[in-house]
XYZ file of C-alpha atoms in Angstrom:
706
model
C 25.006 6.208 -5.294
C 28.756 5.942 -4.735
C 30.414 3.101 -6.806
C 31.765 1.465 -3.802
C 28.122 1.447 -2.284
C 26.681 0.028 -5.391
C 29.267 -2.630 -5.808
C 28.468 -3.814 -2.317
C 24.599 -3.674 -2.921
C 25.038 -5.601 -6.090
C 27.102 -8.159 -4.729
C 25.046 -8.782 -1.755
C 22.052 -8.901 -3.877
C 23.524 -11.513 -6.015
C 24.010 -13.988 -3.152
C 20.375 -13.201 -1.730
C 17.158 -14.986 -2.273
C 13.958 -13.443 -3.232
C 10.342 -13.290 -4.243
C 8.051 -16.363 -5.319
C 5.695 -15.987 -8.390
C 3.735 -18.430 -9.969
C 5.668 -20.247 -12.674
C 2.807 -21.876 -14.071
C 2.050 -18.517 -15.595
C 5.571 -18.313 -17.364
C 3.934 -19.684 -20.658
C 1.645 -16.952 -20.668
C 2.890 -13.293 -21.426
C 2.577 -11.191 -18.484
C 0.959 -7.600 -18.847
C 0.553 -4.564 -16.864
C -1.356 -1.335 -17.235
C -0.110 0.559 -14.159
C 3.315 1.863 -15.200
C 2.192 3.514 -18.600
C -1.500 3.524 -18.425
C -1.872 1.077 -21.211
C -1.472 -2.660 -21.629
C 2.291 -3.517 -21.997
C 4.180 -6.946 -21.690
C 5.950 -6.821 -18.381
C 9.217 -7.664 -20.277
C 9.401 -4.324 -21.921
C 8.995 -2.513 -18.556
C 12.432 -1.007 -17.567
C 11.497 -0.599 -13.746
C 11.004 -3.072 -10.749
C 7.643 -4.395 -10.840
C 5.755 -7.048 -8.878
C 2.808 -8.394 -10.102
C 0.518 -10.564 -7.703
C -1.871 -12.891 -9.608
C -5.247 -14.303 -8.719
C -3.794 -17.505 -7.583
C -1.273 -16.173 -5.324
C -4.063 -13.957 -3.691
C -6.359 -17.091 -3.219
C -3.589 -19.053 -1.351
C -3.075 -16.014 0.888
C -6.851 -15.913 1.644
C -6.563 -19.406 2.987
C -4.472 -17.712 5.844
C -5.472 -14.203 6.178
C -7.820 -11.922 4.272
C -5.570 -8.597 5.327
C -4.075 -7.287 2.274
C -1.274 -5.733 4.103
C 0.008 -9.081 5.188
C -0.139 -10.483 1.548
C 1.590 -7.408 0.215
C 4.532 -7.696 2.898
C 4.892 -11.210 2.062
C 4.963 -11.016 -1.699
C 6.636 -7.420 -2.454
C 10.396 -6.897 -1.899
C 11.129 -3.278 -0.718
C 7.706 -3.016 0.992
C 7.791 -2.302 4.576
C 7.108 -5.461 6.891
C 3.620 -6.059 8.175
C 2.413 -5.036 11.344
C -0.713 -7.089 11.821
C -3.075 -4.090 12.199
C -5.568 -2.079 10.037
C -3.162 0.875 9.620
C -0.320 1.091 6.966
C 1.313 3.787 9.026
C 5.122 3.224 8.619
C 4.373 0.825 5.802
C 6.688 2.660 3.262
C 8.106 1.251 -0.242
C 11.797 1.751 -0.585
C 11.535 4.221 2.270
C 8.789 6.323 0.775
C 4.985 6.754 0.695
C 3.282 4.548 -2.090
C 0.236 5.651 -3.835
C -2.431 3.031 -3.372
C -5.121 2.918 -6.244
C -8.308 0.763 -7.380
C -8.300 0.551 -11.120
C -6.228 3.702 -11.253
C -8.499 5.777 -8.700
C -6.176 6.941 -5.581
C -7.204 5.487 -2.308
C -4.485 7.196 -0.294
C -5.244 10.774 1.185
C -1.843 12.345 0.627
C -2.990 15.796 1.781
C -3.321 14.222 5.208
C -2.129 10.996 4.981
C -3.522 8.642 7.653
C -1.903 5.454 6.609
C -5.149 3.571 5.766
C -5.285 3.201 1.912
C -4.214 -0.074 1.621
C -7.248 -1.576 3.281
C -9.607 -0.097 0.977
C -11.473 -3.114 -0.532
C -11.980 -6.806 -0.054
C -9.307 -9.171 -1.800
C -12.021 -11.467 -3.249
C -12.807 -8.532 -5.868
C -9.192 -8.268 -6.862
C -7.786 -10.058 -10.076
C -4.322 -8.906 -9.647
C -2.169 -6.387 -7.837
C 0.486 -4.396 -9.640
C 3.398 -2.599 -7.668
C 5.438 -0.298 -9.591
C 8.518 0.786 -7.493
C 10.346 4.170 -7.469
C 9.080 7.825 -7.713
C 6.879 8.347 -10.755
C 5.104 11.171 -12.008
C 2.478 9.295 -14.112
C -0.392 9.468 -11.556
C 0.928 12.575 -9.951
C 0.794 13.641 -5.998
C 1.301 10.959 -3.371
C 3.329 8.293 -5.686
C 6.940 9.289 -4.288
C 7.748 5.692 -3.373
C 5.760 3.987 -6.307
C 2.126 2.495 -6.927
C 0.281 -0.175 -5.521
C -2.740 -0.609 -7.922
C -5.655 -2.959 -7.371
C -6.986 -4.259 -10.498
C -10.515 -5.467 -9.961
C -12.064 -8.647 -11.586
C -13.465 -8.899 -14.954
C -16.557 -10.409 -16.289
C -16.600 -14.305 -16.934
C -16.889 -15.087 -20.635
C -20.008 -17.221 -19.929
C -23.533 -15.903 -19.531
C -23.470 -16.534 -15.730
C -20.909 -17.718 -13.278
C -20.296 -17.267 -9.629
C -18.917 -18.746 -6.446
C -19.399 -18.334 -2.733
C -17.462 -18.966 0.522
C -17.663 -19.364 4.094
C -15.125 -19.638 6.591
C -14.216 -19.284 10.371
C -11.079 -17.636 11.835
C -9.969 -18.513 15.356
C -7.193 -18.609 17.894
C -5.551 -21.899 18.501
C -3.659 -20.540 21.785
C -7.010 -19.799 23.514
C -10.162 -20.128 21.622
C -12.476 -18.016 24.010
C -14.479 -15.508 22.333
C -11.785 -15.639 19.267
C -14.093 -17.270 16.510
C -15.259 -15.126 13.655
C -17.167 -15.804 10.497
C -16.365 -14.549 6.961
C -19.000 -14.877 4.346
C -18.334 -13.844 0.528
C -20.082 -14.435 -2.671
C -19.749 -12.997 -6.422
C -21.405 -13.362 -9.595
C -20.246 -12.275 -13.309
C -21.320 -13.036 -16.875
C -21.234 -11.618 -20.517
C -24.268 -11.672 -22.758
C -24.170 -10.052 -26.223
C -22.771 -6.627 -25.498
C -23.511 -6.489 -21.719
C -21.331 -7.644 -19.061
C -21.368 -7.447 -15.116
C -19.431 -8.200 -11.919
C -21.045 -8.230 -8.524
C -19.483 -9.148 -5.186
C -20.123 -8.623 -1.612
C -18.427 -9.846 1.679
C -18.719 -9.676 5.263
C -15.946 -10.478 7.898
C -16.953 -10.696 11.524
C -13.961 -11.298 13.828
C -13.624 -12.463 17.259
C -10.776 -11.393 19.435
C -7.336 -11.541 18.107
C -4.966 -13.181 20.679
C -1.110 -13.151 20.967
C 1.190 -16.068 21.459
C 0.369 -15.868 25.069
C -3.259 -16.005 24.686
C -3.792 -12.347 25.677
C -6.067 -10.151 23.554
C -4.063 -7.897 21.322
C -4.173 -4.013 21.846
C -7.031 -2.225 20.190
C -5.257 0.723 18.435
C -5.747 -0.097 14.970
C -6.608 -3.508 15.972
C -8.879 -6.076 14.357
C -10.467 -7.527 17.494
C -14.118 -7.512 17.252
C -14.314 -5.771 14.173
C -16.684 -6.074 11.206
C -15.767 -5.386 7.741
C -18.047 -5.114 4.661
C -17.545 -4.725 1.064
C -19.963 -4.331 -1.884
C -18.669 -4.381 -5.514
C -20.427 -3.832 -8.951
C -18.798 -3.493 -12.264
C -21.368 -3.072 -15.445
C -19.751 -2.936 -18.903
C -21.658 -2.314 -22.250
C -19.818 -2.752 -25.819
C -21.019 -0.382 -28.198
C -19.197 -2.058 -31.185
C -16.006 -3.843 -31.546
C -13.743 -1.146 -30.263
C -15.900 1.177 -28.262
C -17.096 0.434 -24.822
C -18.698 2.097 -21.554
C -18.148 0.666 -18.157
C -19.363 1.827 -14.628
C -17.712 0.532 -11.382
C -18.655 1.165 -7.855
C -17.025 0.060 -4.632
C -18.038 0.355 -1.088
C -15.977 -0.629 2.137
C -16.334 -0.032 5.665
C -14.313 -1.856 8.506
C -14.964 -0.601 11.891
C -13.795 -2.000 15.371
C -16.657 -1.627 17.906
C -14.980 -3.649 20.533
C -15.986 -3.986 24.286
C -12.435 -3.884 25.141
C -10.049 -1.587 27.239
C -6.216 -1.388 26.688
C -3.773 -2.099 29.515
C -0.623 -0.065 27.946
C 2.616 -1.662 28.180
C 6.038 0.183 27.283
C 8.878 -0.214 24.943
C 11.250 0.963 27.680
C 10.230 -1.135 30.428
C 9.542 -4.221 28.168
C 6.036 -4.948 29.196
C 3.648 -5.562 26.255
C 0.091 -3.784 25.534
C -2.756 -6.030 25.747
C -6.670 -5.564 26.024
C -9.134 -6.827 28.563
C -13.000 -7.007 28.671
C -14.398 -3.540 29.642
C -16.480 -4.059 32.800
C -17.294 -0.323 33.134
C -17.588 2.786 30.977
C -13.862 3.414 30.052
C -14.499 3.193 26.447
C -14.516 6.271 24.412
C -15.791 7.319 21.170
C -17.120 6.088 17.954
C -15.768 2.875 16.332
C -12.628 3.244 14.611
C -11.850 2.604 11.147
C -13.489 3.445 7.561
C -17.059 4.270 8.329
C -18.151 3.966 4.861
C -16.050 4.776 1.746
C -17.369 4.983 -1.707
C -15.658 4.768 -4.929
C -17.288 5.736 -8.443
C -15.941 5.579 -11.828
C -17.433 5.811 -15.452
C -15.087 4.742 -18.329
C -15.354 5.133 -21.873
C -12.926 3.309 -24.162
C -12.285 3.803 -27.998
C -9.607 1.467 -29.250
C -9.988 3.205 -32.766
C -10.043 6.857 -32.338
C -7.858 6.929 -35.489
C -6.272 4.217 -37.390
C -3.239 4.210 -34.739
C -4.668 5.791 -31.621
C -6.917 4.912 -28.766
C -8.476 6.993 -26.149
C -9.637 6.175 -22.674
C -11.588 8.922 -20.740
C -12.704 8.446 -17.161
C -14.329 10.397 -14.938
C -14.277 9.359 -10.944
C -15.462 10.186 -7.606
C -14.568 9.198 -3.953
C -15.996 9.851 -0.569
C -13.783 8.737 2.583
C -14.521 8.995 6.162
C -11.566 7.362 8.305
C -12.143 7.473 12.053
C -9.041 7.211 14.406
C -8.906 5.627 17.830
C -9.509 7.850 20.989
C -6.360 9.614 21.929
C -5.654 11.281 25.416
C -2.987 13.428 23.579
C -5.871 15.284 21.936
C -7.246 16.588 25.541
C -7.662 20.131 26.568
C -8.546 20.224 30.460
C -9.497 23.920 30.306
C -12.356 23.157 27.756
C -13.372 20.043 29.409
C -11.926 17.336 26.782
C -9.971 14.505 28.518
C -9.091 13.498 24.846
C -10.414 13.236 21.381
C -10.991 11.329 18.201
C -10.126 12.586 14.860
C -11.553 11.582 11.255
C -10.023 12.128 8.143
C -12.634 13.432 5.534
C -11.530 13.560 1.892
C -13.739 13.827 -1.291
C -12.096 13.489 -4.735
C -13.440 14.229 -8.223
C -11.257 13.553 -11.322
C -11.511 13.571 -14.845
C -8.802 11.936 -16.996
C -8.258 11.783 -20.829
C -5.618 9.273 -21.957
C -4.396 8.627 -25.644
C -2.386 5.989 -26.966
C -0.553 6.263 -30.408
C 1.280 3.476 -32.229
C 3.973 4.430 -34.707
C 6.060 1.948 -36.738
C 9.167 2.461 -38.758
C 11.673 -0.230 -40.162
C 13.343 -1.188 -37.148
C 11.545 0.783 -34.475
C 8.147 0.320 -32.865
C 7.058 3.587 -30.873
C 4.203 4.042 -28.319
C 3.123 7.460 -27.191
C 0.898 7.992 -24.267
C -0.216 11.568 -23.629
C -3.292 13.218 -21.976
C -4.489 15.295 -19.369
C -5.380 15.091 -15.714
C -7.753 17.077 -13.640
C -8.566 16.548 -9.991
C -10.322 18.162 -7.063
C -9.343 16.826 -3.663
C -11.000 18.436 -0.439
C -9.351 16.921 2.478
C -9.630 17.759 6.437
C -9.262 16.378 9.847
C -11.796 17.410 12.188
C -12.273 15.899 15.665
C -15.634 14.058 16.540
C -16.414 16.263 19.192
C -16.589 19.311 16.691
C -12.856 20.768 17.163
C -11.114 21.099 13.914
C -7.642 19.815 14.024
C -6.579 20.049 10.459
C -8.680 22.821 8.469
C -10.150 22.049 5.121
C -7.837 21.818 2.400
C -9.341 22.366 -1.192
C -6.784 21.428 -4.027
C -7.388 21.594 -7.675
C -4.768 19.967 -9.882
C -4.283 20.131 -13.661
C -1.572 18.194 -15.332
C -0.537 17.260 -18.742
C 1.868 14.373 -19.589
C 3.476 12.752 -22.444
C 5.014 9.121 -21.955
C 6.710 7.384 -24.857
C 8.257 4.040 -25.386
C 10.855 2.938 -27.940
C 11.458 -0.699 -29.260
C 14.541 -0.677 -31.315
C 15.585 -3.857 -33.206
C 13.484 -5.899 -30.684
C 16.128 -5.872 -28.267
C 16.606 -2.296 -27.098
C 13.397 -0.618 -25.067
C 13.742 3.117 -24.332
C 11.248 4.758 -22.203
C 11.109 8.866 -21.761
C 8.413 11.057 -20.416
C 7.440 14.584 -18.868
C 4.662 15.490 -16.985
C 3.701 19.056 -15.795
C 1.589 19.870 -12.985
C -0.249 22.898 -11.695
C -1.624 22.894 -8.364
C -3.759 25.315 -6.332
C -4.317 24.592 -2.847
C -6.891 26.986 -0.844
C -6.843 26.875 2.981
C -9.254 29.365 4.720
C -8.131 31.140 8.024
C -8.058 28.766 10.979
C -6.811 28.429 14.459
C -4.539 25.569 15.599
C -5.913 23.622 18.472
C -4.620 23.711 22.078
C -3.631 20.354 22.979
C -2.339 18.853 26.161
C -0.244 15.760 26.979
C -0.740 16.620 30.660
C -1.561 19.547 32.693
C 1.575 21.213 32.403
C 2.621 20.509 28.747
C 0.209 22.069 26.070
C 0.680 23.399 22.660
C 0.134 27.104 22.084
C -2.874 27.793 19.949
C -2.392 30.172 16.930
C -4.503 32.174 14.675
C -3.339 31.504 11.386
C -4.076 33.590 8.122
C -5.383 31.271 5.378
C -4.312 31.846 1.520
C -4.137 30.159 -2.017
C -0.787 28.377 -2.394
C 0.296 27.627 -6.014
C 2.782 25.096 -7.414
C 4.389 24.275 -10.597
C 6.269 21.269 -11.012
C 7.770 19.532 -14.044
C 9.058 16.172 -13.644
C 10.881 13.627 -15.957
C 11.749 10.019 -16.469
C 14.330 8.033 -18.432
C 14.560 4.235 -18.350
C 16.436 1.749 -20.856
C 16.206 -1.989 -21.012
C 18.216 -4.341 -23.188
C 17.526 -8.003 -24.014
C 20.849 -9.484 -24.224
C 19.250 -12.916 -25.145
C 16.543 -14.904 -24.022
C 17.966 -15.187 -20.605
C 19.271 -12.007 -19.550
C 17.843 -8.284 -19.458
C 19.283 -5.616 -17.642
C 17.806 -2.319 -17.198
C 18.336 1.031 -15.707
C 15.972 4.053 -14.812
C 15.666 7.512 -13.456
C 12.475 9.063 -12.617
C 10.979 12.094 -10.720
C 7.947 12.621 -8.698
C 6.564 15.799 -7.287
C 4.975 15.351 -3.850
C 3.081 17.733 -1.580
C 2.001 15.023 0.658
C 0.766 15.440 4.208
C 0.035 19.032 4.053
C -2.270 18.354 6.914
C 0.285 17.610 9.331
C 2.335 20.811 8.475
C -1.043 23.063 8.941
C -2.133 21.422 12.240
C 1.408 22.013 13.949
C 1.735 25.707 12.727
C 3.808 27.942 14.830
C 3.410 31.209 12.692
C 0.428 33.136 11.979
C 0.187 33.062 8.163
C 0.046 30.055 5.980
C 2.479 31.802 3.615
C 5.171 31.514 6.504
C 4.639 27.613 6.805
C 7.368 25.594 4.947
C 4.685 24.123 2.387
C 6.937 23.837 -0.640
C 6.433 20.604 -3.082
C 8.898 18.067 -2.564
C 10.835 16.912 -5.846
C 11.862 13.208 -5.437
C 14.609 11.904 -7.736
C 14.854 7.943 -7.725
C 17.486 5.898 -9.493
C 17.708 2.364 -10.238
C 19.710 -0.359 -11.995
C 18.818 -3.976 -12.251
C 18.921 -7.408 -14.205
C 16.214 -9.966 -14.816
C 17.120 -13.411 -15.718
C 14.583 -16.243 -17.234
C 15.399 -19.966 -17.847
C 13.135 -22.824 -18.302
C 12.629 -23.530 -14.579
C 14.507 -20.479 -12.868
C 13.808 -16.865 -12.650
C 16.127 -14.314 -10.730
C 16.164 -10.605 -10.647
C 17.911 -8.113 -8.751
C 17.995 -4.368 -8.245
C 19.715 -1.454 -6.404
C 18.234 1.809 -5.780
C 18.606 5.383 -4.478
C 16.219 8.188 -4.011
C 16.824 11.676 -2.617
C 14.651 14.663 -2.042
C 15.624 18.234 -0.753
C 12.522 18.254 1.645
C 11.669 15.258 3.869
C 8.762 14.541 5.890
C 10.294 13.784 9.286
C 8.972 14.779 12.830
C 10.894 16.109 15.980
C 9.504 15.959 19.262
C 9.105 19.444 21.074
C 9.187 18.650 24.935
C 7.895 22.180 25.598
C 4.560 21.625 23.737
C 4.368 17.799 23.557
C 3.698 17.878 19.831
C 5.641 16.073 17.240
C 6.620 18.827 14.743
C 7.558 18.519 11.030
C 11.253 18.955 10.052
C 11.618 19.265 6.409
C 15.270 18.541 5.937
C 16.726 16.681 2.806
C 16.389 12.755 2.915
C 18.293 10.058 0.930
C 17.180 6.391 0.640
C 19.230 3.560 -0.749
C 19.036 -0.225 -0.874
C 18.719 -3.358 -2.818
C 16.133 -6.206 -3.311
C 16.233 -9.401 -4.982
C 13.842 -12.330 -6.098
C 13.932 -15.716 -7.495
C 11.845 -18.639 -8.197
C 12.731 -22.450 -9.120
C 10.264 -25.051 -10.555
C 11.507 -28.404 -9.362
C 8.741 -30.281 -11.181
C 5.067 -29.589 -12.330
C 4.116 -30.360 -8.744
C 6.834 -28.714 -6.546
C 8.172 -25.040 -6.683
C 9.896 -22.610 -4.401
C 10.819 -19.049 -4.251
C 12.136 -16.297 -1.946
C 12.446 -12.570 -1.699
C 14.857 -10.177 0.332
C 15.066 -6.526 0.538
C 17.265 -4.085 2.340
C 16.740 -0.272 2.681
C 18.386 2.508 4.571
C 17.948 6.168 4.940
C 19.438 9.288 6.374
C 18.898 12.921 6.839
C 21.258 14.640 4.700
C 21.761 17.774 6.791
C 22.732 15.821 10.132
C 23.921 12.550 8.811
C 21.801 10.836 11.090
C 19.730 7.634 10.134
C 15.885 8.080 9.452
C 13.502 6.434 11.995
C 10.992 3.452 11.674
C 8.152 5.462 10.414
C 10.149 5.818 7.220
C 12.705 2.901 7.231
C 11.935 -0.657 7.958
C 14.309 -3.438 8.890
C 15.556 -6.192 6.456
C 12.994 -8.824 5.257
C 13.425 -12.324 3.774
C 10.459 -14.336 2.745
C 10.868 -17.990 1.530
C 7.824 -19.923 0.008
C 7.401 -23.698 -1.095
C 4.318 -24.821 -2.965
C 3.742 -28.622 -3.323
C 0.638 -30.166 -5.350
C 0.727 -33.777 -4.142
C -2.597 -34.607 -6.164
C -4.109 -33.006 -9.232
C -6.873 -31.509 -6.686
C -4.660 -30.717 -3.639
C -1.908 -28.253 -2.676
C -0.042 -27.286 0.165
C 2.079 -23.843 0.680
C 4.520 -23.108 3.228
C 5.783 -19.509 3.904
C 8.770 -18.461 6.217
C 8.858 -14.671 6.811
C 11.995 -13.312 8.733
C 12.259 -9.640 9.927
C 15.877 -8.635 10.481
C 17.379 -6.330 13.116
C 17.754 -2.543 12.736
C 19.637 -0.923 15.788
C 20.735 2.613 14.610
C 19.973 4.860 17.545
C 20.960 5.418 21.150
C 18.424 5.756 24.175
C 18.216 9.302 26.012
C 20.383 9.807 29.302
C 17.756 7.879 31.367
C 17.914 4.932 29.110
C 14.612 5.392 27.295
C 13.521 5.705 23.786
C 11.087 8.108 22.155
C 9.499 8.589 18.820
C 10.142 5.781 16.404
C 13.819 5.226 17.430
C 13.716 2.245 19.451
C 15.814 -1.013 18.331
C 14.246 -3.705 16.190
C 15.109 -7.184 16.934
C 14.862 -10.185 14.513
C 11.860 -12.472 14.342
C 10.574 -15.318 12.408
C 6.920 -16.474 11.428
C 5.989 -19.510 9.702
C 2.458 -19.905 7.890
C 0.706 -23.109 6.412
C -2.063 -23.298 4.088
C -3.588 -25.959 1.803
C -6.631 -26.941 0.296
C -8.549 -29.844 -1.594
C -11.076 -29.722 -4.581
C -13.847 -32.054 -5.098
C -16.138 -31.183 -8.338
C -17.358 -27.788 -7.653
C -16.223 -27.646 -3.996
C -13.025 -26.363 -2.586
C -11.994 -27.004 1.359
C -9.433 -25.046 2.673
C -7.307 -24.239 5.724
C -4.469 -22.007 6.867
C -2.570 -21.592 9.742
C -0.691 -18.226 10.612
C 2.081 -18.195 12.991
C 2.191 -21.984 12.868
C 5.161 -22.363 15.536
C 3.300 -19.800 17.646
C 6.307 -17.484 17.841
C 6.351 -14.960 20.701
C 7.318 -11.666 19.053
C 6.592 -7.939 18.532
C 6.237 -6.438 15.080
C 8.843 -4.206 13.792
C 6.427 -1.208 14.292
C 5.536 -2.193 17.885
C 9.227 -2.521 18.988
C 10.257 0.765 17.451
C 7.225 2.975 18.137
C 6.794 4.514 21.499
C 3.858 6.727 20.572
C 0.494 6.974 22.447
C 2.011 5.996 25.674
C 2.879 2.385 24.495
C -0.363 1.714 22.892
C 1.402 0.318 19.641
C 3.646 -2.059 21.949
C 1.074 -5.160 21.084
C 2.660 -8.674 20.836
C 2.068 -10.174 17.323
C -0.535 -12.599 16.396
C -0.215 -16.156 18.016
C -1.191 -19.449 16.079
C -4.372 -18.715 14.287
C -6.514 -21.161 12.217
C -8.663 -20.304 9.242
C -10.792 -22.705 7.717
C -13.675 -22.692 5.407
C -15.310 -23.923 1.962
C -15.843 -22.327 -1.181
C -18.360 -23.584 -3.834
C -18.030 -22.517 -7.577
C -21.080 -22.548 -10.088
């Protein structure tokens, strides 16, 4: 980053408010496992990290059970929420994050469908760790950082549990909007055995906007049913050795008796849904139809006197069904559209070792190991056509990460990872797809091949504890990314896979920041930049009606900040702000809204008027981003339309009595009429994304703990 830009960034950050975190946890040392694969104090991590604890998750659940909403509010640098089931366009500092559950990838980077964030119920999450910037510690798909859902651990007692029931409905127009959410979990520890089990079911009514109309169904939540079943079993062999098995099942499908009335960004009309009185609906229910995650973990904390070992094997089966789209039509073959599904099966084996070394004034930690992964991903259409052929990837990586604590004040981190990837694709034929009778893509027979990639990436970071109050840091990290190979293959215009520009992208990420801690006040700032020689943008081809990949170099830069202040034991406040921008370095043009989100500001106030009662108020502001000009006819295309600012206020509260807790939350308290940033900027699918945001919606329920 140029010095002038960096100075402006830091100056702007210094006067900007940022994210609220729970100050009551100040007296307990916060630890994370995501950044280095072992437990370490967050004060020793020289990168920007956001940790969302269980108390914050529970407070958000009083308003909404949607993880994307929670993350958008709590994580500076993460793109604005869009009120849907998809995280398409939800980037972290302008690049795609890797979503994980206990370290197991949920994203499908070979064909990124943007559904990984919504992969389990928030009631089974203990905390969420977000590490920002490119990272090679977990391999492919983490160009923007990592979002890791850490699931609950067993209670210390022999048996404990909780159950809740709640209802969510529109306060603008109640008709058909009421839904019911039920959830329960039990856990316990007895002798060497521990267990956690949880189940939830969320049945929704229709989602209504601020005018009382039903929101559009594309990636919608109206009349959807979400189910989650979670089990974690542990057995301690002795004081240092343990086994753990985890299984998570998640499905969340929309089977709505609704049909969209399409609006348009260009003429200012909104998209909304009406009851389907005929047979105008198409296809199967959209959403995850049944995603399975398995993990078996063995831990030995005393492999040698100073070395611990963790071995885990995991498997995953994903089937994510998308909405019916008329752009997948082929009139010659009798198809008036189509519905695609991303299928992905992963099998992985990981060996991780952690060695502690001590010298007179130096404490060293070495983390090293091997990762093996097989990922088979494709994107067929439900009618039998194959849109993205099966991609069979084998990956083997070795890594070494080191941390050096020098004199208790300096923390130095350095690491290297070497990854070898083989990707096999058989011969295939691209689809003929028609936007209308006269605009069709040209099908192509493509010769398959086995592609091989070798990538070595490095990271170097430094943090200095000036005193108990000030701690600056700087870091440089790289990530190797072959994300969204499927998008490249399905739009091939050559007859040999070897001629398609499938090279891996190396992302270079730079960051400087400062953390400050006082008795009742925390403040942090960070400025960042990332570059890559190959990007993932698309350009519209008017001759075929298809958005084709353009792999030109990309640069993103920005800044973010966070603060909290505790006025008293009963009153605390916080805020967060983030700004990110990006450009195509070949053309000098700004990147579109699929990659870059507008500025975001969040302020939160938490008040505990009684020992057993609390209230929380959240103000969520999304700023303007108007970087592009319309075409000669004054119309917008792709994801280039302007975004105008909007504001949303949420309110929640709870009251506890014995083992009972009564709670309520109101989303969009002031019934603001707005379009999300994605709805304003995206013109895809004939205006299907242009739904107005959620109107005032009430969520109320009761929780019982035993």
